[in-house]
mmCIF file of C-alpha atoms and ligand atoms in Angstrom:
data_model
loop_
_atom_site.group_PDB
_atom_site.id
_atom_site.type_symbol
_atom_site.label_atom_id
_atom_site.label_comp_id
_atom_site.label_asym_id
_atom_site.label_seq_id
_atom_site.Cartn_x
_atom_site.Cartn_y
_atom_site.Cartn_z
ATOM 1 C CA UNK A 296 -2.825 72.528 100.034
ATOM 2 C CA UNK A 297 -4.558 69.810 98.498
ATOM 3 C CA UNK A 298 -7.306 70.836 100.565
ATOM 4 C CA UNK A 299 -7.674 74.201 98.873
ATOM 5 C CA UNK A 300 -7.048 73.178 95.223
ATOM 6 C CA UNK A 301 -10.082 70.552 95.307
ATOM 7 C CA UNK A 302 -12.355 73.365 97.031
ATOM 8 C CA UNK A 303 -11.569 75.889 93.698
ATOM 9 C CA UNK A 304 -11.622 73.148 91.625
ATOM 10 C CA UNK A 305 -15.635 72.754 93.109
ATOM 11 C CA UNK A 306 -16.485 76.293 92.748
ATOM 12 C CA UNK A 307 -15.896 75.722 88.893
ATOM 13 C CA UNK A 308 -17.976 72.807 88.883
ATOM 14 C CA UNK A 309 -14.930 70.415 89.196
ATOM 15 C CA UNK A 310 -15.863 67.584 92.450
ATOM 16 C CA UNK A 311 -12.812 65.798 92.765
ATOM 17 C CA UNK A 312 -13.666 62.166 94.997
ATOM 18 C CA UNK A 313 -10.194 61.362 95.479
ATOM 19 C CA UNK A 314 -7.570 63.726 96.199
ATOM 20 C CA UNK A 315 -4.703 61.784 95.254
ATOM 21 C CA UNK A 316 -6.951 62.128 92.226
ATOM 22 C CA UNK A 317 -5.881 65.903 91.780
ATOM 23 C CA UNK A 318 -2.287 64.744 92.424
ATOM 24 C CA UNK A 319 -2.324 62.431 89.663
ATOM 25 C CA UNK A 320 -3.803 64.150 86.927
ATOM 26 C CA UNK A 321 -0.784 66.381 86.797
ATOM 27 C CA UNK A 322 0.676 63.934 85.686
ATOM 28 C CA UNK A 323 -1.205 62.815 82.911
ATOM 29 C CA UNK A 324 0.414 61.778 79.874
ATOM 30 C CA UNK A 325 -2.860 60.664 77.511
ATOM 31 C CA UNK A 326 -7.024 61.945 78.219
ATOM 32 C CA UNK A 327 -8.958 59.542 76.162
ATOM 33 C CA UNK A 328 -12.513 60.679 75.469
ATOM 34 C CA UNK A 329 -15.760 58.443 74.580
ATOM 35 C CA UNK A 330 -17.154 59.643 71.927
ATOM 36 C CA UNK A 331 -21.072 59.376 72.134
ATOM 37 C CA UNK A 332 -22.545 62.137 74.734
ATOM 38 C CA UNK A 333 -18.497 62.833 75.668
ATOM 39 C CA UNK A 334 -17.533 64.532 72.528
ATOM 40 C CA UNK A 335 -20.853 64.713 70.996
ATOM 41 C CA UNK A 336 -24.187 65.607 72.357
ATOM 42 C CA UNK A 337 -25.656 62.360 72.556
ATOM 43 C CA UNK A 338 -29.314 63.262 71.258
ATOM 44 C CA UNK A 339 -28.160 61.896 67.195
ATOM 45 C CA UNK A 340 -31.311 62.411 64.884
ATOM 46 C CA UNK A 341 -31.818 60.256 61.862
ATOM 47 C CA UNK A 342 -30.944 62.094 58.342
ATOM 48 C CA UNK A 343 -30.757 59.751 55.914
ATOM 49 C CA UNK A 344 -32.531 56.730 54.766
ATOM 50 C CA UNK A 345 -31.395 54.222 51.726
ATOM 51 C CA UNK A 346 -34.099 51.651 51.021
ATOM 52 C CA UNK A 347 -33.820 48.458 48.443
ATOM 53 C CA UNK A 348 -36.549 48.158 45.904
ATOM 54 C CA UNK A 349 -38.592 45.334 47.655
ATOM 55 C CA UNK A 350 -39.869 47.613 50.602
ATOM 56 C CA UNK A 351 -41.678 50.569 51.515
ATOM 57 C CA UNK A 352 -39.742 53.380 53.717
ATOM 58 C CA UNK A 353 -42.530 53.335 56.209
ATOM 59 C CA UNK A 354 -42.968 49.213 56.434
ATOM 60 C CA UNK A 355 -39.118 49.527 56.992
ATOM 61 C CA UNK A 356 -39.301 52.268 59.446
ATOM 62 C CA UNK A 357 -42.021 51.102 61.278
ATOM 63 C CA UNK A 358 -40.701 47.227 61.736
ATOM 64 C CA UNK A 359 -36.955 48.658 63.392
ATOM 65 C CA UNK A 360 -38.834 51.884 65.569
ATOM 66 C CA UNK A 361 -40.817 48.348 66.754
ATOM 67 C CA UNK A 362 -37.362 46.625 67.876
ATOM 68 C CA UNK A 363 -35.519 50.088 68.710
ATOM 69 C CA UNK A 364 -38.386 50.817 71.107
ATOM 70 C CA UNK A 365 -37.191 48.013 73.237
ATOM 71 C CA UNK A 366 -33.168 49.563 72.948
ATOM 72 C CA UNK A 367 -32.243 51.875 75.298
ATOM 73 C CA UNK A 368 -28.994 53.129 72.654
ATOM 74 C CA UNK A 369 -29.265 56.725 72.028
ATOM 75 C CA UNK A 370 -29.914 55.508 68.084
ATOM 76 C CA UNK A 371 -32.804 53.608 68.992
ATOM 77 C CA UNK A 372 -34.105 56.509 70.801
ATOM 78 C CA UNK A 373 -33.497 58.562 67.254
ATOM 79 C CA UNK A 374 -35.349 56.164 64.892
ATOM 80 C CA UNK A 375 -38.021 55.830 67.474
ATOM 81 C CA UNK A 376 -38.356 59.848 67.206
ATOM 82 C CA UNK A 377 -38.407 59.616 63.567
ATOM 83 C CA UNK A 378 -40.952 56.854 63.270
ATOM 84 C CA UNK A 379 -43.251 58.801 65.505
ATOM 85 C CA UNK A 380 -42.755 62.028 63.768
ATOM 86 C CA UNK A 381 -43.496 60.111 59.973
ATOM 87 C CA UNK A 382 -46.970 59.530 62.285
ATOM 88 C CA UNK A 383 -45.847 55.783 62.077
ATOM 89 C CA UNK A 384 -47.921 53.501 64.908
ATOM 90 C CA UNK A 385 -45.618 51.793 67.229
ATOM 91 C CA UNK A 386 -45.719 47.944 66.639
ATOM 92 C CA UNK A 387 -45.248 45.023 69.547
ATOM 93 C CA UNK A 388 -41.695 43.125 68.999
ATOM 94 C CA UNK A 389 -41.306 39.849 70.539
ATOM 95 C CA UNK A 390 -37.704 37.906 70.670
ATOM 96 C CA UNK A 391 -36.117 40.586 71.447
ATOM 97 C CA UNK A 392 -32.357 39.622 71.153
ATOM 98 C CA UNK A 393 -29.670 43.097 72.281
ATOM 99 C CA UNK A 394 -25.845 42.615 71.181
ATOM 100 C CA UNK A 395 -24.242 45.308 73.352
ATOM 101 C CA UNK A 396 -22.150 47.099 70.706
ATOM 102 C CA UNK A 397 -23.224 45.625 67.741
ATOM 103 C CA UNK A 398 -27.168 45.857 66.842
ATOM 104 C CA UNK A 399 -30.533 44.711 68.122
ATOM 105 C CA UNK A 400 -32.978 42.061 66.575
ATOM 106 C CA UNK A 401 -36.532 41.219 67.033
ATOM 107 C CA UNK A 402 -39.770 39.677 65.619
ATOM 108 C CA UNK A 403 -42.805 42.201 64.516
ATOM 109 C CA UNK A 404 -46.031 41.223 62.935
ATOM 110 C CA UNK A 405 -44.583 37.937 62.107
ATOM 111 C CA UNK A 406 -41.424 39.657 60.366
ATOM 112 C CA UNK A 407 -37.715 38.982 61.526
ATOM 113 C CA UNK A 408 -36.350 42.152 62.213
ATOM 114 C CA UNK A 409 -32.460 42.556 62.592
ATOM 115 C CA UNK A 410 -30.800 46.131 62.656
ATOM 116 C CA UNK A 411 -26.847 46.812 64.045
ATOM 117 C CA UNK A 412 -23.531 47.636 62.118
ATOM 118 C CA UNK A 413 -22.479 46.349 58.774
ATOM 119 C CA UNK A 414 -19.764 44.529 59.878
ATOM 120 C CA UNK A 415 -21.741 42.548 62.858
ATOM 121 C CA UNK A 416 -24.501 41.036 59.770
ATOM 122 C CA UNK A 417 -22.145 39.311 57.738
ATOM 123 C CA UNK A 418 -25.014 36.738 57.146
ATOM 124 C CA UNK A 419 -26.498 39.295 55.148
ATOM 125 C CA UNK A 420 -25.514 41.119 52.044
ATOM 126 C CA UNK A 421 -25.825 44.640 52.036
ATOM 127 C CA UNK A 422 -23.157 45.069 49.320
ATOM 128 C CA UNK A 423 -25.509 47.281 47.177
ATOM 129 C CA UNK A 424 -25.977 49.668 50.580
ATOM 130 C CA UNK A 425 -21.666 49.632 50.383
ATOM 131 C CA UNK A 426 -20.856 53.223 48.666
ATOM 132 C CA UNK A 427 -23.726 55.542 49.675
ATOM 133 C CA UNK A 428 -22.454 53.987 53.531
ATOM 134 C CA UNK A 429 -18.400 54.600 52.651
ATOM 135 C CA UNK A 430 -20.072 57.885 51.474
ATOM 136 C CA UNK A 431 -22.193 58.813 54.826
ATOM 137 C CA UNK A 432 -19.941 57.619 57.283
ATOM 138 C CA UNK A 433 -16.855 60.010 55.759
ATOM 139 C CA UNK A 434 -19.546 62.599 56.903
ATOM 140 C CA UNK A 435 -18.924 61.741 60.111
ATOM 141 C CA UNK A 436 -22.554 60.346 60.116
ATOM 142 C CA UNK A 437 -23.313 56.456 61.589
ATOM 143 C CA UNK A 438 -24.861 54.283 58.867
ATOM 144 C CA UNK A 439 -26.625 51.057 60.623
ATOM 145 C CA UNK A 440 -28.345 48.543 58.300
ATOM 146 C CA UNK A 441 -31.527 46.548 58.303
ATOM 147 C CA UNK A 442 -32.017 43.129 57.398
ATOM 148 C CA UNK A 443 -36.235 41.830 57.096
ATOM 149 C CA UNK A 444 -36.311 38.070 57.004
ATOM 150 C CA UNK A 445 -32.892 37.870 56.326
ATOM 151 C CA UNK A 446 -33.047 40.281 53.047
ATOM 152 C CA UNK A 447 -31.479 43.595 52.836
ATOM 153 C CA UNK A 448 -33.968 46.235 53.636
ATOM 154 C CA UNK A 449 -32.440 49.566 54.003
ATOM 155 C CA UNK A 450 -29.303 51.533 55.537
ATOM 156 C CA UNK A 451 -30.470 54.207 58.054
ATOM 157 C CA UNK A 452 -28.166 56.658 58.995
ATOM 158 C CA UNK A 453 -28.069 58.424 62.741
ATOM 159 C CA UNK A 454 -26.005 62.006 62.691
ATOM 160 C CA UNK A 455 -24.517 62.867 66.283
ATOM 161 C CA UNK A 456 -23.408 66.470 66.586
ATOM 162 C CA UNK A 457 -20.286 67.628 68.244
ATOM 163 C CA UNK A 458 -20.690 69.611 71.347
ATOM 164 C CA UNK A 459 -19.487 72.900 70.428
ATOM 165 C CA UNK A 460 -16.452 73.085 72.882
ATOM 166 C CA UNK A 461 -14.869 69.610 71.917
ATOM 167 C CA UNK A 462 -12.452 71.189 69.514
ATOM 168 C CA UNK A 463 -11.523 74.023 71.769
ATOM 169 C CA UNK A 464 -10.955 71.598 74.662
ATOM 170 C CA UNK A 465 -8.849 69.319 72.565
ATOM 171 C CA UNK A 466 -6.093 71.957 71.372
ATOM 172 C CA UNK A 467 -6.048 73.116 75.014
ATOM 173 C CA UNK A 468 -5.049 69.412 76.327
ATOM 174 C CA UNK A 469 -2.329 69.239 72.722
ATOM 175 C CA UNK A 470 -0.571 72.902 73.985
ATOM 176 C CA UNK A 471 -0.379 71.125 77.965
ATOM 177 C CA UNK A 472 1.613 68.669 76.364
ATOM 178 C CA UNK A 473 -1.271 66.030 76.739
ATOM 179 C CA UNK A 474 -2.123 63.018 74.130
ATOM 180 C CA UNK A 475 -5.455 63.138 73.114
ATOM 181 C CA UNK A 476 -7.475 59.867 72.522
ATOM 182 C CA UNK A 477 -11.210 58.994 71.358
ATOM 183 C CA UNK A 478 -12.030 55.136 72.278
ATOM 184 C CA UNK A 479 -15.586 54.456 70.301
ATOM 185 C CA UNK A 480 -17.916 51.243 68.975
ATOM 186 C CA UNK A 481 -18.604 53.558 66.017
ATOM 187 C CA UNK A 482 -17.376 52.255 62.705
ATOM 188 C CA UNK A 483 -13.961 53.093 61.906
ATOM 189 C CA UNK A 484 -14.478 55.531 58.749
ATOM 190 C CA UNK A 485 -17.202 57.311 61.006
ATOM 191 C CA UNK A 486 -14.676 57.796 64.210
ATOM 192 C CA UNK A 487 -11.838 59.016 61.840
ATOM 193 C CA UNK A 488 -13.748 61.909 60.785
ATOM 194 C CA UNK A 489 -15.031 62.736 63.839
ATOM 195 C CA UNK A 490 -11.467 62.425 65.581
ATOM 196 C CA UNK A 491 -9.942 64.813 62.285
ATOM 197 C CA UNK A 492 -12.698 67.356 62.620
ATOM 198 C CA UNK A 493 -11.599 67.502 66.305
ATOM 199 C CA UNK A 494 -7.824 67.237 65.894
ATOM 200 C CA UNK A 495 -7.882 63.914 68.165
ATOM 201 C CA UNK A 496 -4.539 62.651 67.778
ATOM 202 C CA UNK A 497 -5.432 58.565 68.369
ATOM 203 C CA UNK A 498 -8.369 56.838 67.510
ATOM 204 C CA UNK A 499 -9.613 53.657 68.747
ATOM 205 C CA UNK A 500 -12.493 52.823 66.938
ATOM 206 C CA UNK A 501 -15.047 49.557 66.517
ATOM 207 C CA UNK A 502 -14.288 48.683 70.285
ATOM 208 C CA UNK A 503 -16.948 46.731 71.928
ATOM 209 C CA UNK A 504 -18.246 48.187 75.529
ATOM 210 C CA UNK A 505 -16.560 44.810 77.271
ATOM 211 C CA UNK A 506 -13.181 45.855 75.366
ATOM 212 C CA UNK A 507 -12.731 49.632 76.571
ATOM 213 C CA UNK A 508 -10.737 48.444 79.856
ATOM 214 C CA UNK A 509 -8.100 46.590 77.417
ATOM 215 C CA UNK A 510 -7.848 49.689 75.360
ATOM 216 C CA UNK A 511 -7.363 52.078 78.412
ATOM 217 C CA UNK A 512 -4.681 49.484 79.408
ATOM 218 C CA UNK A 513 -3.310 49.561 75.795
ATOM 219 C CA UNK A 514 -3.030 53.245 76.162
ATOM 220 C CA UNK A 515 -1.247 53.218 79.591
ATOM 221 C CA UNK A 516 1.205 50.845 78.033
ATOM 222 C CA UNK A 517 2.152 52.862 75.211
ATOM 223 C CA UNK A 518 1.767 56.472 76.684
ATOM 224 C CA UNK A 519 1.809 56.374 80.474
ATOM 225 C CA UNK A 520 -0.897 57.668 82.894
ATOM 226 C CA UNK A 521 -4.439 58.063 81.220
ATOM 227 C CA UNK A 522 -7.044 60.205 82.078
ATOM 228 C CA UNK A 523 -10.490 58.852 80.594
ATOM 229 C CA UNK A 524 -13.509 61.261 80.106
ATOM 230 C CA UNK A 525 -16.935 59.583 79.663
ATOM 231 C CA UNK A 526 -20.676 60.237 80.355
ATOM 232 C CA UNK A 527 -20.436 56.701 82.396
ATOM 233 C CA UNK A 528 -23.269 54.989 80.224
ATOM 234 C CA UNK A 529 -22.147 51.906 79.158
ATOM 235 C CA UNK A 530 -18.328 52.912 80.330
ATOM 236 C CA UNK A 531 -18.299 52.847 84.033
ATOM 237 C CA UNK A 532 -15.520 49.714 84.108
ATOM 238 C CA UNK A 533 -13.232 52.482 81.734
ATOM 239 C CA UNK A 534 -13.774 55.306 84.603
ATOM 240 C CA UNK A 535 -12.585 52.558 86.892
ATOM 241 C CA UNK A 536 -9.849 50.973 85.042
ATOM 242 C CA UNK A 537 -8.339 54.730 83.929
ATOM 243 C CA UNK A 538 -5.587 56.219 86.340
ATOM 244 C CA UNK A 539 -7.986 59.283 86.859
ATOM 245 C CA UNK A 540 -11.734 58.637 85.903
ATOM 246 C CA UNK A 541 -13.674 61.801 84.786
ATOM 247 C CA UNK A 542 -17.822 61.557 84.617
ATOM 248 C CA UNK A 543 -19.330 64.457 82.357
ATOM 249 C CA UNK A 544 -22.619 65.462 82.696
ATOM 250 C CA UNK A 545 -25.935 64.226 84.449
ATOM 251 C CA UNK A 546 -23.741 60.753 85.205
ATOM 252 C CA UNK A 547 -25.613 57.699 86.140
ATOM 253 C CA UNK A 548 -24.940 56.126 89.765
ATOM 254 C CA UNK A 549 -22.439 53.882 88.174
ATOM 255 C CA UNK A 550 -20.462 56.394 86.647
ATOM 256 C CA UNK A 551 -20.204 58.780 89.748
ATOM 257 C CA UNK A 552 -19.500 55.604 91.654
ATOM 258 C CA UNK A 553 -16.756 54.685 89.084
ATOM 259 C CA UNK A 554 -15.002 58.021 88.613
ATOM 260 C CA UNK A 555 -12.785 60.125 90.093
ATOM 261 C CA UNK A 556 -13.309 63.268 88.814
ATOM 262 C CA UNK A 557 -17.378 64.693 88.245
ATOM 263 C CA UNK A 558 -17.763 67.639 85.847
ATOM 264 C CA UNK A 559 -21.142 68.965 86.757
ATOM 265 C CA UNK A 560 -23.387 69.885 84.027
ATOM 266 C CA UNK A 561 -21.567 68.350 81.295
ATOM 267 C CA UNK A 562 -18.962 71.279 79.847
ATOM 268 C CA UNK A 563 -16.030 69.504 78.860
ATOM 269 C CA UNK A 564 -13.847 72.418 79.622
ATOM 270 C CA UNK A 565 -14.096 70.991 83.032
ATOM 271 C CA UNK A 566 -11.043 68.826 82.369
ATOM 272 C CA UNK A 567 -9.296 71.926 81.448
ATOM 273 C CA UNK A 568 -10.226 73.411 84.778
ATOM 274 C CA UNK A 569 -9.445 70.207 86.426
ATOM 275 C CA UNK A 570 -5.695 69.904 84.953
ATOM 276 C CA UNK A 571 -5.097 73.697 85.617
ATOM 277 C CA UNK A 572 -6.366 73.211 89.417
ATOM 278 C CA UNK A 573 -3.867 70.342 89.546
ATOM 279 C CA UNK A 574 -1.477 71.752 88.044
ATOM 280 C CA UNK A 575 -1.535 75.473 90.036
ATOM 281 C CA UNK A 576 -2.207 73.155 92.872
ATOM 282 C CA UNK A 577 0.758 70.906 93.109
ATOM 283 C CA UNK A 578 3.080 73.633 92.388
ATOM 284 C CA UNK A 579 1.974 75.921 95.040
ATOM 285 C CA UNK A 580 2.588 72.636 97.508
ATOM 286 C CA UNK A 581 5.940 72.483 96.129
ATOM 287 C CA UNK A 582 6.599 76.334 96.686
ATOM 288 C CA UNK A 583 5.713 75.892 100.362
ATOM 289 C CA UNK A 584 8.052 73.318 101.225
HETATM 290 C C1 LIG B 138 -23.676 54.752 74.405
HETATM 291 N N1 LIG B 138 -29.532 49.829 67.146
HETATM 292 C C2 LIG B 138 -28.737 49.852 66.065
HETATM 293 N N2 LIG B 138 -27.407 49.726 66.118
HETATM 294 C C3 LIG B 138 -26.849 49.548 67.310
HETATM 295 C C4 LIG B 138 -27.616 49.515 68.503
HETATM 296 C C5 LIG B 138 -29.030 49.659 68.388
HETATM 297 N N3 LIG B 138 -29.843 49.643 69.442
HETATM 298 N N4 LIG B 138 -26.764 49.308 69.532
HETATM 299 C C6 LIG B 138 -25.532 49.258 69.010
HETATM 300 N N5 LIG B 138 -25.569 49.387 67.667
HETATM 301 P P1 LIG B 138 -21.895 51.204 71.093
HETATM 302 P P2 LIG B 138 -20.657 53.862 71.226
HETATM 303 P P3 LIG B 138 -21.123 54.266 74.099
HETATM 304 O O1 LIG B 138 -26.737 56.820 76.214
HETATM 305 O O2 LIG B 138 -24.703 56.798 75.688
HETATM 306 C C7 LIG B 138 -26.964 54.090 76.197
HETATM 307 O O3 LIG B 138 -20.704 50.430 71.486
HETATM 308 C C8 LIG B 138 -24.429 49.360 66.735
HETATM 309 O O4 LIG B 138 -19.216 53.533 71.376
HETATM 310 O O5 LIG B 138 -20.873 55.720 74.326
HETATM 311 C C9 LIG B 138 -25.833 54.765 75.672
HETATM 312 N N6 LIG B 138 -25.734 56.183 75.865
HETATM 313 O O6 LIG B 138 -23.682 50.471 64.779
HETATM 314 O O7 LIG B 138 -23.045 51.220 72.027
HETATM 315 C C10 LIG B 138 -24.231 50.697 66.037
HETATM 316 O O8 LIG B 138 -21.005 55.027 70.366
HETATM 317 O O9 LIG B 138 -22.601 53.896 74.515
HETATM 318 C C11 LIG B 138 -24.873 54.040 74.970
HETATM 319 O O10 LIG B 138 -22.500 52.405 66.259
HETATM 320 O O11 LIG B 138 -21.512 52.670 70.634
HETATM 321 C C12 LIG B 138 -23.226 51.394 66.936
HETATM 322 O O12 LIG B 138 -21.333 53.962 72.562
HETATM 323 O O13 LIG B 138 -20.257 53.274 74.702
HETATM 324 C C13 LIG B 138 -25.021 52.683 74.781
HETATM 325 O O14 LIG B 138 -23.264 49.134 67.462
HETATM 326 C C14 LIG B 138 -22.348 50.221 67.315
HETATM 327 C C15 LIG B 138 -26.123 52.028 75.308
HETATM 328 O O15 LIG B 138 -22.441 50.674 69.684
HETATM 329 C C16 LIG B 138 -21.567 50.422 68.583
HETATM 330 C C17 LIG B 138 -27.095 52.718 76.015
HETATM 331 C C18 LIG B 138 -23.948 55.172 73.019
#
């Protein structure tokens, strides 16, 4: 019974809310994944740093960790770390101005600060940053760049590991028959490499957090019934909008209130688990009638 199936599925860590939940994931034609803390670990470290002439690495550093300290984004937590570890003093920012999805601003010891993607600072020219960025970001790394009184300062680039069962997880869906799908505000060179070294087969990349619920509908449109997988920061409307909502790991409130599906402790073979529950499930019912 249905009864049964979501009981095993919770002995392997799988809580299904809803049952009809179980009934519909069968059934699922597309599981899109966010990328940050879904697909990768969500702890990215700062590995690069590309400075113009006119400043120092620490002046740069030190202004944005002053900003970032204010972000709560997993990359402000990263050049915070990094400014701390260079033994960098935290400055005050004032004016703090956040741009969910695109970058964060500030003013620090008199200086304008501004730090985000390339493509959200077209007021400033970071043209000379463009190749050693194009070069990063087919690394799969994320290049942001910082602009000091409205000057080009530097490029700093954040590198976000994959977790190492992404890959496995994503041929497993691909020989079910399943689309795979990885919706992300990264930059579009960035997500592509991710997405190939993971054999995602659709990539939706350079979406803004208030434009994930259009892309899950998108997705439904063109495929059928979607499964979405995220770690519910920042994503908790997609969990909701998504035929079957899956939270991964130590989910916020929102995202266990927005999902259907928790996968305790964060192993993304849990959707595996999940589908094959639902699967063995559903035809066991149908044996029994
Ligand atoms: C996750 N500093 C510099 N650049 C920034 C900043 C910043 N503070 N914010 C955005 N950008 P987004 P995503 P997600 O823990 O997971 C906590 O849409 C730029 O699709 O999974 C968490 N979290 O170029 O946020 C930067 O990877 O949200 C999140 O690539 O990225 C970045 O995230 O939905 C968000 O904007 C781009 C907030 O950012 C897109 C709090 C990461």
């Amino acid at each position: 019974s249905i009864m049964v199936g979501t009981g095993r599925a919770a002995q392997l860590g799988v809580l299904f809310r809803r049952s009809e939940a179980l009934q519909q994931l069968r059934d699922a034609r597309v599981v899109a994944f966010d990328k940050t803390g879904t697909l990768t670990q969500g702890t990215p470290t700062l590995t690069d740093f590309i400075l113009d002439d006119d400043f120092t690495h620490d002046e740069v550093l030190g202004l944005v960790a002053a900003v970032e300290a204010r972000s709560e984004h997993p990359i402000a937590h990263a050049i915070v770390a990094a400014a701390s570890e260079a033994g960098l003093p935290l400055d005050e920012a004032t004016e703090f101005l956040a741009s969910a999805g695109k970058g964060v601003s500030g003013r620090v010891k008199g200086r304008w600060v501004e730090v985000g993607a390339m493509r959200h600072m077209g007021h400033v020219d970071f043209s000379d940053f463009g190749e050693a960025i194009a070069t990063l970001a087919a690394q799969g790394k994320t290049p942001i760049v910082v602009a000091i009184d409205g000057k080009p300062a530097a490029a700093i680039v954040i590198a976000d590991p994959i977790k190492p069962t992404s890959r496995a997880v994503i041929a497993a869906l691909h020989e079910k028959g399943v689309l795979t799908a990885m919706i992300s505000g990264d930059n579009r060179r960035t997500a592509e490499t991710i997405a190939a070294e993971l054999g995602i087969d659709r990539v939706e990349a350079e979406v803004l957090p208030a434009d994930k619920v259009a892309t899950i509908k998108a997705l439904r449109e063109a495929h059928g019934i979607v499964a979405y997988v995220g770690d519910g920061i920042n994503d908790a409307p997609a969990l909701a909008e998504a035929d079957i909502g899956i939270a991964v790991g130590n989910g916020t409130d929102a995202a266990i209130e927005s999902a259907d599906v928790i996968l305790l402790g964060g192993d993304l073979r849990g959707v595996l688990n999940a589908l094959a529950v639902s699967r063995a499930t559903l035809r066991n019912i149908a044996e029994n009638l």
